[in-house]
Amino acid sequence: MEDSKVSYLQMIQNVITRMAENSFKIKGWAIGVMLAIFSFAGTQGDKRCILFTVVPLLVLWCLDTYYLQLERKYRLFYNVKRENEQDDRPFDMNFNNIKIEMKDASSISFFKCMFSLTEILFYITCIVTSIVVYLI
């Protein structure tokens, strides 16, 4: 493999790594926001506090899903560029320029990413925990 192709694939891999790190940081923010609202709400027992906790979690869930979707798109982009021997656009980082098969297109849809196992387990656990804490 050429040095230029190796460095190109490394550039794409760096983008994938950044998207994964962003997703990890958002999960940390979700826990931090949830705990901060718990501590500010204290023992008030107000049911509106559920809303103040769940809404930011839903927003962070959507943002996390966006980064997961980007990560999956760049993984697909990486595989296409890795398998392509003759690249007509060297060092192109726009994943919208590749042709995607239908089976691959479904894996990068927003809702498929949103309800992936890792996302749903984390955020549903946070939301259920928030509701239980305020109702008890």
mmCIF file of N, CA, C and O in Angstrom, residues 30-127:
data_model
loop_
_atom_site.group_PDB
_atom_site.id
_atom_site.type_symbol
_atom_site.label_atom_id
_atom_site.label_comp_id
_atom_site.label_asym_id
_atom_site.label_seq_id
_atom_site.Cartn_x
_atom_site.Cartn_y
_atom_site.Cartn_z
ATOM 1 N N ALA A 30 -23.918 13.658 30.464
ATOM 2 C CA ALA A 30 -25.275 13.235 30.829
ATOM 3 C C ALA A 30 -25.337 12.837 32.300
ATOM 4 O O ALA A 30 -26.250 13.234 33.029
ATOM 5 N N ILE A 31 -24.358 12.064 32.743
ATOM 6 C CA ILE A 31 -24.325 11.665 34.151
ATOM 7 C C ILE A 31 -24.097 12.886 35.034
ATOM 8 O O ILE A 31 -24.744 13.043 36.075
ATOM 9 N N GLY A 32 -23.207 13.768 34.612
ATOM 10 C CA GLY A 32 -22.937 14.984 35.391
ATOM 11 C C GLY A 32 -24.148 15.884 35.517
ATOM 12 O O GLY A 32 -24.450 16.389 36.602
ATOM 13 N N VAL A 33 -24.848 16.082 34.425
ATOM 14 C CA VAL A 33 -26.060 16.919 34.453
ATOM 15 C C VAL A 33 -27.125 16.280 35.333
ATOM 16 O O VAL A 33 -27.772 16.955 36.139
ATOM 17 N N MET A 34 -27.288 14.982 35.194
ATOM 18 C CA MET A 34 -28.283 14.272 35.993
ATOM 19 C C MET A 34 -27.974 14.410 37.484
ATOM 20 O O MET A 34 -28.849 14.749 38.291
ATOM 21 N N LEU A 35 -26.734 14.206 37.864
ATOM 22 C CA LEU A 35 -26.355 14.314 39.285
ATOM 23 C C LEU A 35 -26.434 15.759 39.787
ATOM 24 O O LEU A 35 -26.809 15.991 40.942
ATOM 25 N N ALA A 36 -26.086 16.715 38.946
ATOM 26 C CA ALA A 36 -26.174 18.120 39.355
ATOM 27 C C ALA A 36 -27.619 18.519 39.628
ATOM 28 O O ALA A 36 -27.910 19.196 40.621
ATOM 29 N N ILE A 37 -28.522 18.084 38.780
ATOM 30 C CA ILE A 37 -29.939 18.406 38.995
ATOM 31 C C ILE A 37 -30.460 17.676 40.227
ATOM 32 O O ILE A 37 -31.254 18.238 40.993
ATOM 33 N N PHE A 38 -30.003 16.443 40.456
ATOM 34 C CA PHE A 38 -30.381 15.731 41.679
ATOM 35 C C PHE A 38 -29.971 16.535 42.900
ATOM 36 O O PHE A 38 -30.744 16.703 43.847
ATOM 37 N N SER A 39 -28.746 17.038 42.887
ATOM 38 C CA SER A 39 -28.253 17.751 44.071
ATOM 39 C C SER A 39 -28.950 19.094 44.260
ATOM 40 O O SER A 39 -29.200 19.508 45.389
ATOM 41 N N PHE A 40 -29.264 19.793 43.186
ATOM 42 C CA PHE A 40 -29.974 21.068 43.317
ATOM 43 C C PHE A 40 -31.421 20.873 43.741
ATOM 44 O O PHE A 40 -31.971 21.673 44.490
ATOM 45 N N ALA A 41 -32.040 19.801 43.250
ATOM 46 C CA ALA A 41 -33.442 19.547 43.602
ATOM 47 C C ALA A 41 -33.557 19.122 45.055
ATOM 48 O O ALA A 41 -34.539 19.432 45.725
ATOM 49 N N GLY A 42 -32.536 18.415 45.533
ATOM 50 C CA GLY A 42 -32.521 18.011 46.938
ATOM 51 C C GLY A 42 -33.728 17.181 47.316
ATOM 52 O O GLY A 42 -34.104 16.249 46.642
ATOM 53 N N THR A 43 -34.332 17.571 48.388
ATOM 54 C CA THR A 43 -35.482 16.820 48.907
ATOM 55 C C THR A 43 -36.783 17.565 48.670
ATOM 56 O O THR A 43 -37.732 17.422 49.445
ATOM 57 N N GLN A 44 -36.845 18.374 47.642
ATOM 58 C CA GLN A 44 -38.058 19.149 47.381
ATOM 59 C C GLN A 44 -39.252 18.262 47.055
ATOM 60 O O GLN A 44 -40.371 18.587 47.401
ATOM 61 N N GLY A 45 -38.996 17.163 46.388
ATOM 62 C CA GLY A 45 -40.076 16.248 46.057
ATOM 63 C C GLY A 45 -41.003 16.788 44.985
ATOM 64 O O GLY A 45 -42.119 16.314 44.842
ATOM 65 N N ASP A 46 -40.579 17.780 44.252
ATOM 66 C CA ASP A 46 -41.397 18.379 43.204
ATOM 67 C C ASP A 46 -41.328 17.514 41.945
ATOM 68 O O ASP A 46 -40.245 17.181 41.472
ATOM 69 N N LYS A 47 -42.482 17.174 41.422
ATOM 70 C CA LYS A 47 -42.534 16.314 40.231
ATOM 71 C C LYS A 47 -42.002 17.026 38.994
ATOM 72 O O LYS A 47 -41.590 16.391 38.034
ATOM 73 N N ARG A 48 -41.965 18.359 38.992
ATOM 74 C CA ARG A 48 -41.432 19.092 37.849
ATOM 75 C C ARG A 48 -39.927 18.853 37.692
ATOM 76 O O ARG A 48 -39.388 19.050 36.615
ATOM 77 N N CYS A 49 -39.273 18.440 38.745
ATOM 78 C CA CYS A 49 -37.841 18.151 38.667
ATOM 79 C C CYS A 49 -37.564 16.995 37.716
ATOM 80 O O CYS A 49 -36.478 16.906 37.141
ATOM 81 N N ILE A 50 -38.538 16.098 37.545
ATOM 82 C CA ILE A 50 -38.383 15.007 36.575
ATOM 83 C C ILE A 50 -38.171 15.600 35.187
ATOM 84 O O ILE A 50 -37.275 15.189 34.448
ATOM 85 N N LEU A 51 -38.968 16.606 34.863
ATOM 86 C CA LEU A 51 -38.861 17.261 33.564
ATOM 87 C C LEU A 51 -37.501 17.945 33.398
ATOM 88 O O LEU A 51 -36.877 17.860 32.335
ATOM 89 N N PHE A 52 -37.030 18.594 34.468
ATOM 90 C CA PHE A 52 -35.740 19.281 34.408
ATOM 91 C C PHE A 52 -34.564 18.313 34.259
ATOM 92 O O PHE A 52 -33.480 18.720 33.864
ATOM 93 N N THR A 53 -34.779 17.070 34.597
ATOM 94 C CA THR A 53 -33.732 16.068 34.442
ATOM 95 C C THR A 53 -33.857 15.328 33.116
ATOM 96 O O THR A 53 -32.864 15.111 32.425
ATOM 97 N N VAL A 54 -35.063 14.970 32.740
ATOM 98 C CA VAL A 54 -35.269 14.144 31.554
ATOM 99 C C VAL A 54 -35.024 14.929 30.259
ATOM 100 O O VAL A 54 -34.431 14.391 29.315
ATOM 101 N N VAL A 55 -35.429 16.190 30.202
ATOM 102 C CA VAL A 55 -35.245 16.970 28.973
ATOM 103 C C VAL A 55 -33.766 17.102 28.592
ATOM 104 O O VAL A 55 -33.395 16.834 27.439
ATOM 105 N N PRO A 56 -32.870 17.491 29.514
ATOM 106 C CA PRO A 56 -31.450 17.520 29.122
ATOM 107 C C PRO A 56 -30.906 16.141 28.725
ATOM 108 O O PRO A 56 -30.069 16.045 27.824
ATOM 109 N N LEU A 57 -31.401 15.097 29.375
ATOM 110 C CA LEU A 57 -30.958 13.751 28.997
ATOM 111 C C LEU A 57 -31.393 13.412 27.570
ATOM 112 O O LEU A 57 -30.625 12.814 26.811
ATOM 113 N N LEU A 58 -32.599 13.807 27.191
ATOM 114 C CA LEU A 58 -33.080 13.553 25.831
ATOM 115 C C LEU A 58 -32.273 14.346 24.802
ATOM 116 O O LEU A 58 -31.943 13.839 23.725
ATOM 117 N N VAL A 59 -31.946 15.597 25.147
ATOM 118 C CA VAL A 59 -31.133 16.416 24.243
ATOM 119 C C VAL A 59 -29.743 15.805 24.081
ATOM 120 O O VAL A 59 -29.226 15.697 22.955
ATOM 121 N N LEU A 60 -29.136 15.389 25.178
ATOM 122 C CA LEU A 60 -27.811 14.765 25.108
ATOM 123 C C LEU A 60 -27.870 13.424 24.375
ATOM 124 O O LEU A 60 -26.919 13.062 23.676
ATOM 125 N N TRP A 61 -28.973 12.705 24.521
ATOM 126 C CA TRP A 61 -29.159 11.446 23.798
ATOM 127 C C TRP A 61 -29.161 11.709 22.284
ATOM 128 O O TRP A 61 -28.509 10.993 21.520
ATOM 129 N N CYS A 62 -29.860 12.754 21.855
ATOM 130 C CA CYS A 62 -29.891 13.092 20.430
ATOM 131 C C CYS A 62 -28.507 13.518 19.934
ATOM 132 O O CYS A 62 -28.089 13.134 18.837
ATOM 133 N N LEU A 63 -27.802 14.285 20.734
ATOM 134 C CA LEU A 63 -26.455 14.713 20.345
ATOM 135 C C LEU A 63 -25.502 13.515 20.275
ATOM 136 O O LEU A 63 -24.700 13.395 19.340
ATOM 137 N N ASP A 64 -25.600 12.628 21.238
ATOM 138 C CA ASP A 64 -24.789 11.418 21.249
ATOM 139 C C ASP A 64 -25.106 10.554 20.021
ATOM 140 O O ASP A 64 -24.208 9.990 19.391
ATOM 141 N N THR A 65 -26.371 10.474 19.673
ATOM 142 C CA THR A 65 -26.789 9.711 18.495
ATOM 143 C C THR A 65 -26.196 10.308 17.225
ATOM 144 O O THR A 65 -25.762 9.585 16.328
ATOM 145 N N TYR A 66 -26.152 11.631 17.162
ATOM 146 C CA TYR A 66 -25.568 12.304 16.003
ATOM 147 C C TYR A 66 -24.096 11.905 15.835
ATOM 148 O O TYR A 66 -23.655 11.591 14.725
ATOM 149 N N TYR A 67 -23.338 11.890 16.929
ATOM 150 C CA TYR A 67 -21.932 11.512 16.841
ATOM 151 C C TYR A 67 -21.763 10.032 16.508
ATOM 152 O O TYR A 67 -20.836 9.656 15.783
ATOM 153 N N LEU A 68 -22.652 9.184 17.018
ATOM 154 C CA LEU A 68 -22.598 7.768 16.670
ATOM 155 C C LEU A 68 -22.902 7.580 15.182
ATOM 156 O O LEU A 68 -22.257 6.786 14.505
ATOM 157 N N GLN A 69 -23.857 8.345 14.669
ATOM 158 C CA GLN A 69 -24.191 8.267 13.256
ATOM 159 C C GLN A 69 -22.998 8.714 12.397
ATOM 160 O O GLN A 69 -22.655 8.064 11.409
ATOM 161 N N LEU A 70 -22.353 9.802 12.785
ATOM 162 C CA LEU A 70 -21.161 10.252 12.057
ATOM 163 C C LEU A 70 -20.048 9.204 12.107
ATOM 164 O O LEU A 70 -19.364 8.959 11.107
ATOM 165 N N GLU A 71 -19.876 8.612 13.261
ATOM 166 C CA GLU A 71 -18.849 7.574 13.404
ATOM 167 C C GLU A 71 -19.128 6.409 12.465
ATOM 168 O O GLU A 71 -18.225 5.913 11.787
ATOM 169 N N ARG A 72 -20.379 5.980 12.404
ATOM 170 C CA ARG A 72 -20.734 4.871 11.511
ATOM 171 C C ARG A 72 -20.558 5.252 10.046
ATOM 172 O O ARG A 72 -20.130 4.439 9.228
ATOM 173 N N LYS A 73 -20.886 6.493 9.703
ATOM 174 C CA LYS A 73 -20.690 6.945 8.322
ATOM 175 C C LYS A 73 -19.214 6.931 7.947
ATOM 176 O O LYS A 73 -18.850 6.489 6.857
ATOM 177 N N TYR A 74 -18.372 7.408 8.849
ATOM 178 C CA TYR A 74 -16.944 7.419 8.550
ATOM 179 C C TYR A 74 -16.344 6.017 8.557
ATOM 180 O O TYR A 74 -15.380 5.755 7.842
ATOM 181 N N ARG A 75 -16.904 5.100 9.326
ATOM 182 C CA ARG A 75 -16.435 3.709 9.247
ATOM 183 C C ARG A 75 -16.755 3.122 7.872
ATOM 184 O O ARG A 75 -15.935 2.420 7.280
ATOM 185 N N LEU A 76 -17.949 3.406 7.393
ATOM 186 C CA LEU A 76 -18.345 2.957 6.061
ATOM 187 C C LEU A 76 -17.460 3.611 4.997
ATOM 188 O O LEU A 76 -16.986 2.955 4.064
ATOM 189 N N PHE A 77 -17.205 4.890 5.161
ATOM 190 C CA PHE A 77 -16.328 5.639 4.266
ATOM 191 C C PHE A 77 -14.918 5.039 4.258
ATOM 192 O O PHE A 77 -14.306 4.862 3.206
ATOM 193 N N TYR A 78 -14.431 4.707 5.438
ATOM 194 C CA TYR A 78 -13.113 4.078 5.578
ATOM 195 C C TYR A 78 -13.056 2.776 4.787
ATOM 196 O O TYR A 78 -12.092 2.516 4.060
ATOM 197 N N ASN A 79 -14.071 1.932 4.947
ATOM 198 C CA ASN A 79 -14.084 0.641 4.253
ATOM 199 C C ASN A 79 -14.137 0.803 2.740
ATOM 200 O O ASN A 79 -13.478 0.065 2.011
ATOM 201 N N VAL A 80 -14.918 1.776 2.269
ATOM 202 C CA VAL A 80 -14.995 2.014 0.825
ATOM 203 C C VAL A 80 -13.636 2.471 0.300
ATOM 204 O O VAL A 80 -13.151 1.979 -0.722
ATOM 205 N N LYS A 81 -13.000 3.415 0.996
ATOM 206 C CA LYS A 81 -11.708 3.933 0.547
ATOM 207 C C LYS A 81 -10.597 2.880 0.684
ATOM 208 O O LYS A 81 -9.670 2.848 -0.103
ATOM 209 N N ARG A 82 -10.708 2.024 1.688
ATOM 210 C CA ARG A 82 -9.708 0.967 1.883
ATOM 211 C C ARG A 82 -9.761 -0.047 0.755
ATOM 212 O O ARG A 82 -8.737 -0.495 0.258
ATOM 213 N N GLU A 83 -10.968 -0.391 0.318
ATOM 214 C CA GLU A 83 -11.135 -1.398 -0.725
ATOM 215 C C GLU A 83 -10.916 -0.838 -2.126
ATOM 216 O O GLU A 83 -10.691 -1.590 -3.066
ATOM 217 N N ASN A 84 -10.979 0.476 -2.268
ATOM 218 C CA ASN A 84 -10.852 1.113 -3.580
ATOM 219 C C ASN A 84 -9.382 1.225 -3.964
ATOM 220 O O ASN A 84 -8.613 1.925 -3.325
ATOM 221 N N GLU A 85 -9.004 0.526 -5.034
ATOM 222 C CA GLU A 85 -7.616 0.560 -5.489
ATOM 223 C C GLU A 85 -7.299 1.858 -6.227
ATOM 224 O O GLU A 85 -6.272 2.465 -6.020
ATOM 225 N N GLN A 86 -8.186 2.263 -7.112
ATOM 226 C CA GLN A 86 -7.990 3.472 -7.908
ATOM 227 C C GLN A 86 -8.907 4.552 -7.355
ATOM 228 O O GLN A 86 -10.098 4.542 -7.592
ATOM 229 N N ASP A 87 -8.360 5.484 -6.616
ATOM 230 C CA ASP A 87 -9.168 6.531 -5.986
ATOM 231 C C ASP A 87 -9.171 7.768 -6.877
ATOM 232 O O ASP A 87 -8.125 8.349 -7.158
ATOM 233 N N ASP A 88 -10.360 8.160 -7.325
ATOM 234 C CA ASP A 88 -10.469 9.322 -8.202
ATOM 235 C C ASP A 88 -10.448 10.644 -7.433
ATOM 236 O O ASP A 88 -10.255 11.699 -8.023
ATOM 237 N N ARG A 89 -10.641 10.590 -6.129
ATOM 238 C CA ARG A 89 -10.608 11.788 -5.286
ATOM 239 C C ARG A 89 -9.670 11.549 -4.106
ATOM 240 O O ARG A 89 -10.120 11.241 -3.005
ATOM 241 N N PRO A 90 -8.390 11.729 -4.303
ATOM 242 C CA PRO A 90 -7.456 11.486 -3.189
ATOM 243 C C PRO A 90 -7.630 12.513 -2.073
ATOM 244 O O PRO A 90 -7.848 13.696 -2.330
ATOM 245 N N PHE A 91 -7.589 12.049 -0.870
ATOM 246 C CA PHE A 91 -7.685 12.856 0.347
ATOM 247 C C PHE A 91 -9.018 13.593 0.484
ATOM 248 O O PHE A 91 -9.093 14.612 1.151
ATOM 249 N N ASP A 92 -10.046 13.054 -0.132
ATOM 250 C CA ASP A 92 -11.390 13.607 0.015
ATOM 251 C C ASP A 92 -11.981 13.066 1.316
ATOM 252 O O ASP A 92 -11.993 11.863 1.536
ATOM 253 N N MET A 93 -12.459 13.961 2.190
ATOM 254 C CA MET A 93 -13.002 13.533 3.483
ATOM 255 C C MET A 93 -14.529 13.634 3.537
ATOM 256 O O MET A 93 -15.129 13.474 4.582
ATOM 257 N N ASN A 94 -15.169 13.891 2.412
ATOM 258 C CA ASN A 94 -16.617 14.029 2.369
ATOM 259 C C ASN A 94 -17.257 12.666 2.127
ATOM 260 O O ASN A 94 -17.180 12.120 1.027
ATOM 261 N N PHE A 95 -17.904 12.125 3.139
ATOM 262 C CA PHE A 95 -18.494 10.793 3.016
ATOM 263 C C PHE A 95 -19.755 10.805 2.158
ATOM 264 O O PHE A 95 -20.266 9.757 1.800
ATOM 265 N N ASN A 96 -20.255 11.983 1.807
ATOM 266 C CA ASN A 96 -21.440 12.061 0.948
ATOM 267 C C ASN A 96 -21.120 11.737 -0.505
ATOM 268 O O ASN A 96 -22.034 11.593 -1.313
ATOM 269 N N ASN A 97 -19.858 11.626 -0.858
ATOM 270 C CA ASN A 97 -19.464 11.341 -2.233
ATOM 271 C C ASN A 97 -19.377 9.854 -2.540
ATOM 272 O O ASN A 97 -19.008 9.495 -3.650
ATOM 273 N N ILE A 98 -19.693 8.996 -1.597
ATOM 274 C CA ILE A 98 -19.596 7.561 -1.855
ATOM 275 C C ILE A 98 -20.986 6.979 -2.090
ATOM 276 O O ILE A 98 -21.982 7.517 -1.624
ATOM 277 N N LYS A 99 -21.018 5.880 -2.809
ATOM 278 C CA LYS A 99 -22.273 5.177 -3.063
ATOM 279 C C LYS A 99 -22.457 4.134 -1.975
ATOM 280 O O LYS A 99 -21.546 3.371 -1.669
ATOM 281 N N ILE A 100 -23.652 4.099 -1.406
ATOM 282 C CA ILE A 100 -23.931 3.213 -0.283
ATOM 283 C C ILE A 100 -24.986 2.197 -0.702
ATOM 284 O O ILE A 100 -25.982 2.549 -1.326
ATOM 285 N N GLU A 101 -24.761 0.957 -0.332
ATOM 286 C CA GLU A 101 -25.770 -0.076 -0.570
ATOM 287 C C GLU A 101 -26.887 0.071 0.456
ATOM 288 O O GLU A 101 -26.693 0.618 1.536
ATOM 289 N N MET A 102 -28.050 -0.433 0.126
ATOM 290 C CA MET A 102 -29.216 -0.282 1.003
ATOM 291 C C MET A 102 -28.993 -0.893 2.378
ATOM 292 O O MET A 102 -29.408 -0.326 3.379
ATOM 293 N N LYS A 103 -28.329 -2.035 2.442
ATOM 294 C CA LYS A 103 -28.102 -2.670 3.747
ATOM 295 C C LYS A 103 -27.216 -1.796 4.630
ATOM 296 O O LYS A 103 -27.377 -1.766 5.843
ATOM 297 N N ASP A 104 -26.294 -1.061 4.024
ATOM 298 C CA ASP A 104 -25.431 -0.167 4.790
ATOM 299 C C ASP A 104 -26.153 1.121 5.161
ATOM 300 O O ASP A 104 -25.890 1.701 6.212
ATOM 301 N N ALA A 105 -27.052 1.557 4.294
ATOM 302 C CA ALA A 105 -27.784 2.803 4.556
ATOM 303 C C ALA A 105 -28.661 2.688 5.796
ATOM 304 O O ALA A 105 -28.803 3.645 6.559
ATOM 305 N N SER A 106 -29.232 1.525 6.012
ATOM 306 C CA SER A 106 -30.096 1.375 7.192
ATOM 307 C C SER A 106 -29.290 1.423 8.493
ATOM 308 O O SER A 106 -29.787 1.866 9.520
ATOM 309 N N SER A 107 -28.037 0.990 8.451
ATOM 310 C CA SER A 107 -27.236 0.974 9.677
ATOM 311 C C SER A 107 -26.787 2.365 10.104
ATOM 312 O O SER A 107 -26.406 2.562 11.247
ATOM 313 N N ILE A 108 -26.832 3.335 9.195
ATOM 314 C CA ILE A 108 -26.398 4.684 9.552
ATOM 315 C C ILE A 108 -27.566 5.654 9.692
ATOM 316 O O ILE A 108 -27.355 6.853 9.805
ATOM 317 N N SER A 109 -28.790 5.142 9.718
ATOM 318 C CA SER A 109 -29.933 6.036 9.914
ATOM 319 C C SER A 109 -29.937 6.553 11.360
ATOM 320 O O SER A 109 -29.452 5.892 12.281
ATOM 321 N N PHE A 110 -30.487 7.735 11.535
ATOM 322 C CA PHE A 110 -30.482 8.369 12.854
ATOM 323 C C PHE A 110 -31.199 7.510 13.888
ATOM 324 O O PHE A 110 -30.705 7.307 14.993
ATOM 325 N N PHE A 111 -32.375 6.991 13.531
ATOM 326 C CA PHE A 111 -33.159 6.224 14.506
ATOM 327 C C PHE A 111 -32.545 4.861 14.798
ATOM 328 O O PHE A 111 -32.657 4.356 15.915
ATOM 329 N N LYS A 112 -31.870 4.280 13.816
ATOM 330 C CA LYS A 112 -31.173 3.008 14.063
ATOM 331 C C LYS A 112 -30.026 3.240 15.056
ATOM 332 O O LYS A 112 -29.793 2.417 15.948
ATOM 333 N N CYS A 113 -29.348 4.376 14.913
ATOM 334 C CA CYS A 113 -28.273 4.710 15.855
ATOM 335 C C CYS A 113 -28.849 5.057 17.229
ATOM 336 O O CYS A 113 -28.294 4.674 18.256
ATOM 337 N N MET A 114 -29.960 5.778 17.240
ATOM 338 C CA MET A 114 -30.556 6.213 18.504
ATOM 339 C C MET A 114 -31.003 5.021 19.354
ATOM 340 O O MET A 114 -30.884 5.062 20.579
ATOM 341 N N PHE A 115 -31.510 4.008 18.689
ATOM 342 C CA PHE A 115 -32.018 2.859 19.431
ATOM 343 C C PHE A 115 -31.061 1.663 19.355
ATOM 344 O O PHE A 115 -31.483 0.516 19.498
ATOM 345 N N SER A 116 -29.772 1.965 19.158
ATOM 346 C CA SER A 116 -28.774 0.895 19.229
ATOM 347 C C SER A 116 -28.648 0.455 20.691
ATOM 348 O O SER A 116 -29.017 1.184 21.615
ATOM 349 N N LEU A 117 -28.131 -0.708 20.895
ATOM 350 C CA LEU A 117 -28.082 -1.295 22.233
ATOM 351 C C LEU A 117 -27.339 -0.411 23.232
ATOM 352 O O LEU A 117 -27.819 -0.179 24.346
ATOM 353 N N THR A 118 -26.195 0.116 22.834
ATOM 354 C CA THR A 118 -25.401 0.925 23.770
ATOM 355 C C THR A 118 -26.113 2.214 24.139
ATOM 356 O O THR A 118 -26.082 2.629 25.299
ATOM 357 N N GLU A 119 -26.751 2.845 23.166
ATOM 358 C CA GLU A 119 -27.438 4.108 23.433
ATOM 359 C C GLU A 119 -28.673 3.885 24.312
ATOM 360 O O GLU A 119 -28.881 4.587 25.296
ATOM 361 N N ILE A 120 -29.466 2.941 23.937
ATOM 362 C CA ILE A 120 -30.735 2.735 24.650
ATOM 363 C C ILE A 120 -30.498 2.263 26.078
ATOM 364 O O ILE A 120 -31.180 2.721 26.998
ATOM 365 N N LEU A 121 -29.538 1.381 26.279
ATOM 366 C CA LEU A 121 -29.268 0.916 27.644
ATOM 367 C C LEU A 121 -28.806 2.061 28.540
ATOM 368 O O LEU A 121 -29.272 2.204 29.671
ATOM 369 N N PHE A 122 -27.914 2.892 28.042
ATOM 370 C CA PHE A 122 -27.379 3.984 28.854
ATOM 371 C C PHE A 122 -28.454 5.026 29.165
ATOM 372 O O PHE A 122 -28.676 5.375 30.331
ATOM 373 N N TYR A 123 -29.117 5.531 28.134
ATOM 374 C CA TYR A 123 -30.037 6.648 28.350
ATOM 375 C C TYR A 123 -31.348 6.227 29.010
ATOM 376 O O TYR A 123 -31.893 6.976 29.824
ATOM 377 N N ILE A 124 -31.847 5.056 28.689
ATOM 378 C CA ILE A 124 -33.061 4.585 29.376
ATOM 379 C C ILE A 124 -32.760 4.354 30.850
ATOM 380 O O ILE A 124 -33.572 4.683 31.724
ATOM 381 N N THR A 125 -31.579 3.836 31.149
ATOM 382 C CA THR A 125 -31.190 3.660 32.552
ATOM 383 C C THR A 125 -31.142 5.000 33.275
ATOM 384 O O THR A 125 -31.640 5.127 34.400
ATOM 385 N N CYS A 126 -30.556 6.010 32.636
ATOM 386 C CA CYS A 126 -30.497 7.342 33.247
ATOM 387 C C CYS A 126 -31.888 7.933 33.447
ATOM 388 O O CYS A 126 -32.196 8.508 34.504
ATOM 389 N N ILE A 127 -32.754 7.801 32.453
ATOM 390 C CA ILE A 127 -34.103 8.366 32.548
ATOM 391 C C ILE A 127 -34.921 7.650 33.610
ATOM 392 O O ILE A 127 -35.596 8.282 34.433
#
